[in-house]
Short mmCIF file of C-alpha atoms in Angstrom, two decimals:
data_model
loop_
_atom_site.label_atom_id
_atom_site.label_comp_id
_atom_site.label_asym_id
_atom_site.label_seq_id
_atom_site.Cartn_x
_atom_site.Cartn_y
_atom_site.Cartn_z
CA MET A 1 -40.36 -2.30 -11.27
CA SER A 2 -41.72 -5.77 -10.49
CA GLN A 3 -42.78 -6.66 -7.02
CA ARG A 4 -45.67 -8.64 -5.55
CA LYS A 5 -48.71 -6.58 -6.56
CA SER A 6 -51.09 -8.57 -4.36
CA ASP A 7 -49.39 -7.59 -1.09
CA THR A 8 -51.24 -5.21 1.19
CA LEU A 9 -50.14 -3.24 4.23
CA LYS A 10 -51.55 -6.03 6.40
CA THR A 11 -49.42 -8.56 4.48
CA TYR A 12 -46.30 -6.81 5.75
CA ALA A 13 -47.56 -6.62 9.34
CA ASP A 14 -48.33 -10.35 9.21
CA LEU A 15 -44.84 -10.93 7.84
CA MET A 16 -43.29 -9.06 10.77
CA GLU A 17 -45.37 -11.16 13.16
CA GLU A 18 -44.24 -14.40 11.46
CA CYS A 19 -40.61 -13.32 11.94
CA GLY A 20 -41.12 -12.43 15.58
CA LEU A 21 -40.40 -8.76 14.89
CA LEU A 22 -43.86 -7.18 15.28
CA VAL A 23 -44.53 -4.90 18.24
CA LYS A 24 -47.72 -3.19 17.07
CA ALA A 25 -49.55 -2.31 13.86
CA GLU A 26 -52.22 0.34 13.26
CA PHE A 27 -53.88 0.79 9.85
CA PHE A 28 -56.71 3.31 10.40
CA GLY A 29 -58.88 1.28 8.01
CA GLN A 30 -56.28 1.19 5.25
CA GLU A 31 -54.93 -2.34 5.77
CA ASP A 32 -55.92 -3.36 2.22
CA SER A 33 -53.90 -0.57 0.55
CA HIS A 34 -51.24 -1.75 -1.91
CA PRO A 35 -47.77 -0.23 -1.50
CA GLU A 36 -45.84 0.54 -4.71
CA VAL A 37 -42.54 1.89 -3.32
CA LEU A 38 -40.29 0.82 -0.43
CA THR A 39 -37.61 3.24 0.81
CA TYR A 40 -35.92 4.79 3.84
CA ASP A 41 -34.87 7.87 1.84
CA SER A 42 -37.50 10.61 2.04
CA ARG A 43 -36.21 12.00 -1.27
CA GLU A 44 -37.40 8.83 -3.04
CA VAL A 45 -40.93 8.91 -1.63
CA THR A 46 -43.83 9.11 -4.07
CA LYS A 47 -47.49 8.09 -3.94
CA ASN A 48 -48.19 4.77 -2.12
CA THR A 49 -44.77 4.45 -0.46
CA MET A 50 -43.91 2.32 2.57
CA PHE A 51 -41.36 4.44 4.44
CA ILE A 52 -38.75 2.95 6.77
CA CYS A 53 -37.51 5.07 9.68
CA LYS A 54 -33.97 3.89 10.31
CA GLY A 55 -30.55 4.92 11.52
CA ALA A 56 -28.96 6.89 14.34
CA ALA A 57 -29.15 10.00 12.17
CA PHE A 58 -32.90 9.66 11.49
CA LYS A 59 -34.88 12.85 12.05
CA GLU A 60 -38.64 13.10 12.51
CA GLU A 61 -38.72 15.73 9.75
CA TYR A 62 -37.81 12.95 7.26
CA LEU A 63 -41.05 11.18 8.14
CA THR A 64 -43.03 14.42 7.92
CA SER A 65 -41.62 15.00 4.43
CA ALA A 66 -42.39 11.39 3.43
CA VAL A 67 -46.03 11.74 4.53
CA GLU A 68 -46.41 14.98 2.60
CA LYS A 69 -45.05 13.27 -0.54
CA GLY A 70 -47.45 10.33 -0.37
CA ALA A 71 -46.20 7.74 2.12
CA ILE A 72 -49.10 5.48 3.16
CA LEU A 73 -47.29 3.62 5.98
CA TYR A 74 -44.19 3.97 8.09
CA ILE A 75 -42.17 1.19 9.69
CA SER A 76 -40.21 2.08 12.80
CA GLU A 77 -38.98 0.99 16.22
CA LYS A 78 -40.98 3.85 17.79
CA GLU A 79 -44.28 5.60 17.22
CA TYR A 80 -44.29 9.16 15.86
CA ASP A 81 -46.96 11.86 16.11
CA THR A 82 -47.42 12.83 12.46
CA GLY A 83 -50.59 14.84 13.11
CA LYS A 84 -52.41 12.53 10.68
CA ASP A 85 -53.84 9.02 10.77
CA ILE A 86 -50.92 7.43 8.95
CA PRO A 87 -50.75 3.63 9.24
CA TYR A 88 -47.65 2.26 10.91
CA ILE A 89 -45.90 -0.97 11.83
CA LEU A 90 -43.69 -0.93 14.91
CA VAL A 91 -40.90 -3.53 15.00
CA LYS A 92 -38.32 -4.78 17.51
CA ASP A 93 -35.30 -4.44 15.18
CA ILE A 94 -35.51 -2.13 12.17
CA ARG A 95 -32.45 -3.61 10.43
CA LYS A 96 -33.74 -7.18 10.59
CA ALA A 97 -37.17 -5.94 9.53
CA MET A 98 -35.74 -4.01 6.59
CA ALA A 99 -34.08 -7.12 5.11
CA VAL A 100 -37.32 -9.13 5.37
CA LEU A 101 -39.43 -6.31 3.91
CA ALA A 102 -37.04 -5.75 1.01
CA ASP A 103 -36.77 -9.45 0.18
CA VAL A 104 -40.54 -9.91 0.09
CA PHE A 105 -41.31 -6.57 -1.59
CA TYR A 106 -38.97 -7.39 -4.51
CA GLY A 107 -40.14 -10.98 -4.73
CA SER A 108 -36.87 -12.65 -3.65
CA ALA A 109 -35.37 -11.76 -7.02
CA TRP A 110 -31.98 -13.17 -5.97
CA LYS A 111 -33.47 -16.67 -6.33
CA GLU A 112 -33.64 -16.12 -10.09
CA LEU A 113 -29.93 -15.22 -10.28
CA THR A 114 -26.73 -17.23 -9.93
CA VAL A 115 -25.03 -15.13 -7.25
CA THR A 116 -21.32 -15.24 -6.41
CA GLY A 117 -20.57 -13.54 -3.08
CA ILE A 118 -17.00 -12.48 -2.31
CA GLY A 119 -15.72 -11.87 1.23
CA GLY A 120 -12.35 -11.01 2.74
CA THR A 121 -10.28 -8.02 3.78
CA LYS A 122 -8.41 -7.53 0.50
CA GLY A 123 -9.17 -8.32 -3.13
CA LYS A 124 -12.97 -8.39 -3.10
CA SER A 125 -13.50 -5.86 -5.87
CA THR A 126 -10.74 -7.25 -8.11
CA SER A 127 -12.15 -10.76 -7.68
CA ALA A 128 -15.67 -9.49 -8.42
CA TYR A 129 -14.46 -8.00 -11.70
CA TYR A 130 -12.38 -11.07 -12.57
CA MET A 131 -15.50 -13.16 -12.03
CA LYS A 132 -17.61 -10.73 -14.03
CA SER A 133 -15.17 -10.86 -16.95
CA VAL A 134 -15.27 -14.67 -16.96
CA VAL A 135 -19.07 -14.82 -16.60
CA ASP A 136 -19.61 -12.14 -19.26
CA ASP A 137 -17.55 -14.10 -21.80
CA TYR A 138 -19.80 -17.07 -21.03
CA MET A 139 -22.94 -14.93 -21.35
CA LYS A 140 -21.74 -13.65 -24.73
CA GLU A 141 -21.20 -17.24 -25.84
CA ILE A 142 -24.75 -18.28 -24.93
CA GLY A 143 -26.39 -15.04 -26.08
CA LYS A 144 -27.46 -13.61 -22.72
CA PRO A 145 -26.99 -10.13 -21.17
CA GLU A 146 -23.83 -9.24 -19.23
CA SER A 147 -23.91 -10.07 -15.53
CA ALA A 148 -24.84 -7.68 -12.73
CA VAL A 149 -22.14 -6.52 -10.31
CA ILE A 150 -22.36 -4.96 -6.86
CA SER A 151 -18.96 -3.76 -5.69
CA SER A 152 -17.20 -1.03 -3.76
CA ILE A 153 -16.24 0.49 -7.14
CA ASP A 154 -19.57 0.60 -8.90
CA ILE A 155 -22.91 -1.12 -9.41
CA TYR A 156 -24.50 -2.41 -12.60
CA ASP A 157 -27.96 -3.98 -12.45
CA GLY A 158 -29.20 -3.83 -16.04
CA VAL A 159 -30.98 -0.53 -15.43
CA SER A 160 -28.21 1.73 -14.12
CA ARG A 161 -24.43 1.83 -13.73
CA VAL A 162 -23.46 4.03 -10.78
CA GLU A 163 -20.42 4.75 -8.60
CA SER A 164 -20.59 3.08 -5.17
CA HIS A 165 -20.42 4.74 -1.75
CA ILE A 166 -20.27 1.56 0.31
CA THR A 167 -19.19 -2.02 -0.38
CA THR A 168 -22.57 -3.73 0.06
CA PRO A 169 -25.74 -1.61 -0.19
CA GLU A 170 -28.49 -1.60 2.41
CA ALA A 171 -31.06 -4.39 1.96
CA VAL A 172 -33.61 -2.16 0.22
CA GLU A 173 -31.17 -1.08 -2.52
CA LEU A 174 -29.60 -4.54 -2.74
CA GLN A 175 -32.90 -6.31 -3.38
CA ARG A 176 -33.95 -3.53 -5.78
CA HIS A 177 -30.74 -4.14 -7.78
CA PHE A 178 -31.51 -7.86 -7.93
CA ARG A 179 -35.04 -7.12 -9.14
CA ASN A 180 -33.72 -4.72 -11.80
CA ALA A 181 -31.28 -7.39 -12.94
CA VAL A 182 -33.93 -10.11 -13.24
CA ASP A 183 -36.35 -7.76 -15.04
CA SER A 184 -33.50 -6.92 -17.46
CA GLY A 185 -33.03 -10.59 -18.36
CA ILE A 186 -29.79 -10.94 -16.37
CA THR A 187 -29.09 -14.40 -14.94
CA PHE A 188 -25.73 -13.99 -13.08
CA ALA A 189 -24.58 -11.52 -10.43
CA GLU A 190 -21.27 -10.96 -8.65
CA MET A 191 -21.15 -9.06 -5.37
CA GLU A 192 -18.79 -8.04 -2.61
CA VAL A 193 -20.06 -9.01 0.84
CA SER A 194 -18.72 -6.74 3.58
CA SER A 195 -18.46 -7.47 7.29
CA GLN A 196 -20.86 -4.57 7.90
CA ALA A 197 -23.43 -6.09 5.54
CA LEU A 198 -23.28 -9.37 7.45
CA LYS A 199 -23.29 -7.74 10.88
CA TYR A 200 -26.15 -5.36 10.11
CA ASN A 201 -28.46 -7.78 8.28
CA ARG A 202 -28.17 -6.32 4.76
CA VAL A 203 -27.93 -9.78 3.15
CA ASP A 204 -30.36 -11.62 5.45
CA ARG A 205 -32.72 -14.16 3.82
CA MET A 206 -30.63 -14.55 0.65
CA ARG A 207 -28.15 -17.26 -0.35
CA PHE A 208 -24.98 -17.29 -2.41
CA ASP A 209 -24.56 -20.01 -5.02
CA VAL A 210 -20.81 -19.63 -4.51
CA GLY A 211 -19.18 -17.79 -1.60
CA ILE A 212 -15.49 -16.95 -2.03
CA PHE A 213 -13.43 -16.12 1.06
CA LEU A 214 -10.05 -14.59 0.23
CA ASN A 215 -8.22 -13.50 3.38
CA ILE A 216 -8.51 -11.58 6.64
CA SER A 217 -6.48 -9.07 8.62
CA GLU A 218 -7.33 -6.44 11.20
CA ASP A 219 -9.43 -3.67 9.63
CA HIS A 220 -12.63 -1.66 10.17
CA ILE A 221 -12.03 -1.52 13.91
CA SER A 222 -13.66 1.65 15.25
CA PRO A 223 -16.58 2.75 17.45
CA ILE A 224 -18.86 2.96 14.38
CA GLU A 225 -17.78 -0.31 12.71
CA HIS A 226 -16.43 -3.26 14.74
CA PRO A 227 -15.33 -2.78 18.36
CA ASP A 228 -12.54 -5.37 18.00
CA PHE A 229 -11.04 -7.96 15.65
CA GLU A 230 -13.16 -10.79 17.06
CA ASP A 231 -16.36 -8.95 16.14
CA TYR A 232 -14.95 -8.25 12.65
CA PHE A 233 -13.92 -11.89 12.21
CA THR A 234 -17.18 -13.44 13.42
CA SER A 235 -19.17 -11.01 11.24
CA LYS A 236 -17.19 -12.12 8.18
CA MET A 237 -17.78 -15.80 8.98
CA LYS A 238 -21.57 -15.38 8.87
CA MET A 239 -21.43 -15.57 5.07
CA PHE A 240 -20.81 -19.32 5.09
CA ALA A 241 -24.19 -20.14 6.64
CA GLN A 242 -25.79 -18.53 3.56
CA THR A 243 -23.53 -20.24 1.02
CA ASP A 244 -24.14 -23.34 -1.11
CA HIS A 245 -20.53 -23.77 -2.31
CA ALA A 246 -17.71 -22.19 -0.26
CA VAL A 247 -14.31 -21.42 -1.86
CA VAL A 248 -11.65 -20.81 0.81
CA ASN A 249 -8.02 -19.65 0.66
CA LEU A 250 -5.81 -21.99 2.71
CA ASP A 251 -3.10 -19.29 2.79
CA ALA A 252 -5.29 -16.88 4.76
CA ASP A 253 -4.42 -16.01 8.35
CA PHE A 254 -6.62 -17.96 10.80
CA SER A 255 -7.31 -20.53 8.04
CA ASP A 256 -8.17 -23.22 10.63
CA ARG A 257 -10.92 -21.06 12.09
CA ILE A 258 -12.12 -20.06 8.63
CA LEU A 259 -12.35 -23.73 7.56
CA GLU A 260 -14.26 -24.53 10.74
CA ALA A 261 -16.77 -21.76 9.95
CA ALA A 262 -16.96 -22.87 6.31
CA ARG A 263 -18.50 -26.16 7.43
CA ALA A 264 -21.76 -24.22 7.64
CA ALA A 265 -21.75 -24.07 3.82
CA GLY A 266 -23.19 -26.88 1.76
CA ASP A 267 -19.88 -27.72 0.08
CA LEU A 268 -16.22 -26.69 0.45
CA THR A 269 -13.46 -26.12 -2.14
CA THR A 270 -9.98 -24.88 -1.19
CA PHE A 271 -7.25 -23.00 -3.08
CA SER A 272 -3.65 -22.10 -2.25
CA GLN A 273 -0.27 -20.95 -3.53
CA LYS A 274 1.53 -22.74 -0.66
CA ASP A 275 -0.36 -25.95 0.12
CA GLU A 276 -0.19 -28.55 -2.67
CA GLY A 277 -3.04 -30.42 -0.98
CA ALA A 278 -5.51 -27.66 -1.91
CA ASP A 279 -8.23 -28.45 -4.47
CA TYR A 280 -6.76 -25.70 -6.66
CA PHE A 281 -3.00 -25.20 -6.24
CA ALA A 282 -1.31 -22.26 -8.04
CA TYR A 283 2.42 -22.52 -8.80
CA ASN A 284 5.13 -21.35 -11.21
CA ILE A 285 3.93 -17.75 -10.75
CA ARG A 286 6.05 -15.41 -12.82
CA LYS A 287 6.21 -12.06 -14.54
CA ASP A 288 6.61 -12.24 -18.34
CA GLY A 289 6.85 -8.73 -19.72
CA HIS A 290 3.61 -7.02 -18.76
CA GLU A 291 1.86 -10.33 -18.19
CA THR A 292 1.57 -12.48 -15.09
CA LYS A 293 1.65 -16.19 -15.86
CA PHE A 294 0.90 -19.09 -13.53
CA SER A 295 -0.18 -22.73 -13.49
CA VAL A 296 -3.01 -24.37 -11.56
CA ARG A 297 -3.22 -28.01 -10.54
CA SER A 298 -6.66 -29.45 -9.71
CA LYS A 299 -8.63 -32.67 -10.08
CA ASP A 300 -9.09 -31.68 -13.74
CA GLY A 301 -5.32 -31.73 -14.33
CA GLU A 302 -2.87 -28.88 -14.89
CA GLU A 303 -3.58 -25.67 -16.77
CA ASP A 304 -1.67 -22.47 -17.54
CA TYR A 305 -3.27 -19.04 -17.15
CA VAL A 306 -2.37 -15.46 -18.10
CA LEU A 307 -3.31 -12.18 -16.40
CA THR A 308 -2.67 -8.85 -18.10
CA MET A 309 -3.76 -6.74 -15.12
CA PRO A 310 -0.58 -5.78 -13.18
CA GLY A 311 0.27 -7.18 -9.74
CA LEU A 312 1.66 -10.61 -8.93
CA PHE A 313 -0.60 -10.68 -5.86
CA ASN A 314 -3.66 -10.85 -8.12
CA VAL A 315 -2.98 -14.55 -8.70
CA GLU A 316 -4.76 -15.15 -5.37
CA ASN A 317 -7.92 -13.51 -6.72
CA ALA A 318 -7.62 -15.32 -10.05
CA VAL A 319 -7.33 -18.81 -8.53
CA ALA A 320 -10.40 -18.16 -6.36
CA VAL A 321 -12.34 -17.18 -9.48
CA ILE A 322 -11.10 -20.23 -11.41
CA ALA A 323 -12.44 -22.47 -8.63
CA ALA A 324 -15.77 -20.62 -8.48
CA ALA A 325 -16.21 -20.66 -12.26
CA LYS A 326 -15.51 -24.40 -12.43
CA ILE A 327 -18.11 -25.02 -9.69
CA LEU A 328 -20.66 -23.08 -11.76
CA GLY A 329 -19.85 -25.10 -14.88
CA ILE A 330 -18.42 -22.22 -16.89
CA PRO A 331 -16.38 -23.49 -19.88
CA ASP A 332 -12.57 -23.43 -19.58
CA SER A 333 -12.30 -21.26 -22.70
CA CYS A 334 -14.33 -18.50 -21.00
CA ILE A 335 -12.27 -18.76 -17.80
CA HIS A 336 -9.03 -18.30 -19.75
CA SER A 337 -10.29 -15.48 -21.98
CA GLY A 338 -12.12 -13.70 -19.16
CA LEU A 339 -9.10 -13.66 -16.85
CA GLU A 340 -6.72 -12.60 -19.59
CA LYS A 341 -8.65 -9.43 -20.36
CA ALA A 342 -10.08 -8.77 -16.87
CA ARG A 343 -9.83 -5.22 -15.58
CA SER A 344 -11.11 -3.50 -12.48
CA SER A 345 -11.55 0.27 -12.75
CA GLY A 346 -9.11 2.06 -10.43
CA ARG A 347 -7.30 -1.18 -9.56
CA MET A 348 -3.64 -1.45 -10.52
CA GLU A 349 -3.98 1.13 -13.31
CA LEU A 350 -0.48 1.81 -14.57
CA TYR A 351 0.69 5.00 -16.32
CA ALA A 352 4.22 5.98 -17.33
CA SER A 353 6.05 9.08 -18.51
CA ARG A 354 7.42 8.92 -22.07
CA ASP A 355 10.98 8.56 -20.79
CA LYS A 356 9.81 5.69 -18.54
CA LYS A 357 11.51 7.36 -15.57
CA ILE A 358 8.19 7.76 -13.75
CA ILE A 359 5.62 5.01 -13.37
CA ALA A 360 2.42 5.86 -11.53
CA ILE A 361 0.18 3.09 -10.25
CA VAL A 362 -3.35 4.00 -9.15
CA ASP A 363 -4.96 1.45 -6.84
CA TYR A 364 -7.71 1.23 -4.23
CA ALA A 365 -5.35 -0.33 -1.65
CA HIS A 366 -6.48 1.07 1.70
CA ASN A 367 -5.74 -1.43 4.46
CA LYS A 368 -2.80 -3.33 5.96
CA LEU A 369 -3.10 -6.45 3.83
CA SER A 370 -3.53 -4.59 0.54
CA PHE A 371 -0.66 -2.21 1.37
CA GLU A 372 1.70 -5.06 2.23
CA LYS A 373 0.89 -6.84 -1.03
CA LEU A 374 1.07 -3.70 -3.16
CA PHE A 375 4.35 -2.32 -1.78
CA SER A 376 6.19 -5.66 -1.63
CA SER A 377 5.01 -6.60 -5.13
CA THR A 378 6.07 -3.19 -6.49
CA LYS A 379 9.53 -3.59 -4.98
CA GLU A 380 9.81 -7.06 -6.51
CA GLU A 381 8.56 -6.01 -9.95
CA TYR A 382 10.49 -2.71 -10.13
CA PRO A 383 13.78 -3.41 -8.30
CA ASP A 384 15.59 -0.49 -9.97
CA TYR A 385 12.97 2.12 -9.07
CA ALA A 386 12.50 4.18 -5.92
CA ILE A 387 8.99 4.18 -4.45
CA LYS A 388 6.93 7.22 -3.46
CA SER A 389 3.38 7.05 -2.14
CA VAL A 390 0.33 9.30 -2.05
CA PHE A 391 -2.52 8.34 0.29
CA GLY A 392 -4.65 9.22 3.32
CA CYS A 393 -7.19 7.58 5.61
CA PRO A 394 -10.94 8.10 6.10
CA GLY A 395 -12.22 10.14 9.03
CA LYS A 396 -13.60 8.64 12.25
CA LYS A 397 -13.20 4.99 11.22
CA ALA A 398 -10.72 2.07 10.95
CA TYR A 399 -8.20 3.91 13.14
CA ILE A 400 -5.73 1.01 13.08
CA ARG A 401 -5.14 1.75 9.39
CA ARG A 402 -3.30 4.96 10.24
CA LYS A 403 -0.59 3.04 12.06
CA ASP A 404 -0.52 0.15 9.56
CA LEU A 405 -0.46 2.25 6.39
CA GLY A 406 1.95 4.83 7.79
CA THR A 407 4.35 2.10 8.91
CA ILE A 408 4.25 0.10 5.66
CA ALA A 409 4.52 3.16 3.41
CA GLY A 410 7.35 4.49 5.59
CA GLN A 411 9.26 1.20 5.28
CA TYR A 412 9.10 1.08 1.48
CA SER A 413 8.88 4.71 0.36
CA GLU A 414 11.55 7.26 -0.44
CA LYS A 415 8.92 9.89 0.44
CA VAL A 416 5.26 9.88 1.50
CA TYR A 417 2.65 12.48 0.46
CA LEU A 418 -0.33 12.52 2.84
CA ALA A 419 -3.62 13.79 1.37
CA ALA A 420 -7.38 13.84 1.93
CA GLU A 421 -9.24 10.54 1.61
CA ASP A 422 -12.91 10.92 2.57
CA PRO A 423 -12.22 12.77 5.84
CA GLY A 424 -15.91 13.15 6.69
CA TYR A 425 -16.21 15.20 9.89
CA GLU A 426 -12.56 14.87 10.93
CA PRO A 427 -10.03 17.58 9.93
CA VAL A 428 -7.63 16.28 7.24
CA GLU A 429 -4.69 17.82 9.10
CA GLU A 430 -5.47 15.68 12.16
CA ILE A 431 -5.80 12.47 10.11
CA SER A 432 -2.56 13.15 8.20
CA GLY A 433 -0.75 14.12 11.40
CA ASP A 434 -1.85 10.82 12.95
CA ILE A 435 -0.47 8.83 10.00
CA ALA A 436 2.69 10.96 9.82
CA GLN A 437 4.00 9.86 13.22
CA TYR A 438 4.22 6.26 11.93
CA VAL A 439 5.86 7.31 8.66
CA LYS A 440 8.39 9.35 10.64
CA ALA A 441 9.13 6.36 12.91
CA GLN A 442 10.46 4.58 9.79
CA ASN A 443 12.84 7.51 9.13
CA CYS A 444 10.93 8.31 5.95
CA PRO A 445 10.39 11.93 4.83
CA TYR A 446 6.78 13.03 4.38
CA VAL A 447 4.71 16.07 3.48
CA MET A 448 1.04 16.80 4.25
CA ILE A 449 -0.89 18.25 1.29
CA GLU A 450 -4.67 18.12 1.76
CA ASP A 451 -5.61 18.51 -1.92
CA ARG A 452 -5.07 15.12 -3.64
CA GLY A 453 -4.42 16.68 -7.04
CA GLU A 454 -1.75 18.92 -5.54
CA ALA A 455 -0.19 15.97 -3.69
CA ILE A 456 -0.01 13.89 -6.89
CA ARG A 457 1.38 16.86 -8.86
CA THR A 458 4.08 17.44 -6.24
CA ALA A 459 5.06 13.77 -6.11
CA ILE A 460 5.50 13.69 -9.90
CA GLU A 461 7.32 17.04 -10.07
CA GLU A 462 9.77 16.04 -7.34
CA SER A 463 10.70 12.75 -9.07
CA GLU A 464 13.91 12.99 -11.08
CA ASP A 465 15.31 9.47 -11.27
CA LYS A 466 13.47 6.20 -11.86
CA THR A 467 10.46 6.29 -9.50
CA VAL A 468 7.24 4.35 -9.01
CA ILE A 469 4.54 6.53 -7.46
CA LEU A 470 1.82 4.54 -5.71
CA VAL A 471 -1.41 6.56 -5.54
CA THR A 472 -3.78 4.60 -3.32
CA GLY A 473 -7.20 4.65 -1.71
CA LYS A 474 -9.49 6.43 -4.18
CA GLY A 475 -8.82 4.80 -7.55
CA ASN A 476 -11.34 6.07 -10.11
CA GLU A 477 -13.71 7.61 -7.58
CA THR A 478 -14.90 11.08 -8.51
CA ARG A 479 -16.10 12.26 -5.09
CA GLN A 480 -14.59 13.13 -1.71
CA LYS A 481 -16.67 12.85 1.44
CA TYR A 482 -16.47 15.99 3.59
CA GLY A 483 -18.93 16.02 6.49
CA SER A 484 -21.95 14.10 5.21
CA GLU A 485 -21.60 15.52 1.69
CA TYR A 486 -19.93 13.94 -1.33
CA ILE A 487 -18.01 16.65 -3.19
CA ASP A 488 -17.30 16.13 -6.91
CA CYS A 489 -13.60 16.03 -7.82
CA PRO A 490 -11.31 14.59 -10.51
CA SER A 491 -10.27 10.97 -9.92
CA ASP A 492 -6.71 9.93 -9.05
CA VAL A 493 -6.46 8.50 -12.58
CA GLU A 494 -7.35 11.89 -14.10
CA TYR A 495 -4.81 13.67 -11.88
CA VAL A 496 -2.05 11.18 -12.77
CA LYS A 497 -2.70 11.47 -16.52
CA LYS A 498 -2.78 15.28 -16.32
CA TYR A 499 0.46 15.72 -14.39
CA LEU A 500 2.38 13.04 -16.30
CA GLU A 501 1.44 14.88 -19.49
CA ILE A 502 2.85 18.12 -18.04
CA TYR A 503 5.99 16.21 -16.98
CA ASP A 504 6.39 14.91 -20.55
CA GLN A 505 6.10 18.44 -21.94
CA THR A 506 8.81 19.79 -19.63
CA HIS A 507 11.29 16.89 -19.86
#
């Protein structure tokens, strides 16, 4: 792993002082030691590690373990009695410090990449994979490695491809991924930028070559995320100050405020499906068999595009990517071919029984905006089919979702099946019961089945006539979060395939 080999422990203390973050530093004569690892996870500690003490859940035993494994310095907001003369740097704000430390430790690797950042409430991961598909076609054309991606679905950095737990990693992992990418010869990266990442300094000190902003609606409002919508909104808007070229959706709620914030970017491009004055205007959007076709008018003229990933609402994501790709000088041929074959694992994955009576769509939709788009689009695309839905909500966070999702699903569904969806420390029965009151208010029948596989099986078994079953929230994820543990489990896609196969055998 490449980082600045010449840096010493004193280098990092001086850095904290330059940034106005230093409280105190003590080296016990070891200020010229060279750190080789930076982490806040005691399980990753090896010889010559700088260890960061962070988080409300931090325990002193983590530091003790880190010292035993070879940590040569700890960085913290408070001093600890380790029983040994272990150098330390005390800082005013550990989150701000972490971003600076990570950026410098990994040599600002992001500067060697063309980074597209994608913000918004809905569509970030789909847009990231649309962009990746377009960029990768371009990379193939010029003989370079596929691009890196950092999304809520998974992460690829040239060294590893892993399932994600959060949308945007903490600064230490994020900068490590950028370094891995650069060392692997990668030149482009696409990443989702969450409100939490912006609020809690995970992307500090870096810039986005292009910053796409898709849309916004109330989400992530809870004691552990954002106290209210205004905090959520202003956190989202911070991305523009770190963006060279902003791409903004004129159809988004609060578009006037978004455009005002976007002035902080170096350049602004707009897109829309409603406003013909946008720089990129999408029109003539239509379903043609399994394909979605649409036209785009821009300063370059008019062009027709094709998407093969289901969902009319994905045109919004596609137009944003077209604008971003044009800004980056990607050839039109790669934009067309990339979009046509673009896929996002666990997004709008469609499976059908042999008799075509049951269609199951697996999607990550998990908030008000994504539910509204998914359910209304399904009703429009499958007018002769009843709709059933299988979903849940995460524990102890984004409480407003329970009302929003329960209400929307209740309005559109013939029946709702409420199941576990990363309950954490909250009992699934309580979460489902909370959602159920809003489903019931729409006079829609529901059943609470904690086990997702069992819920999906029941929904399929109980479907006799033409039915679309929307299985949302988990997509292709293979873990459920109970307490602080991630428990391995089959993905929603695996469950759907399994129980549709059984349906086919019995019908």
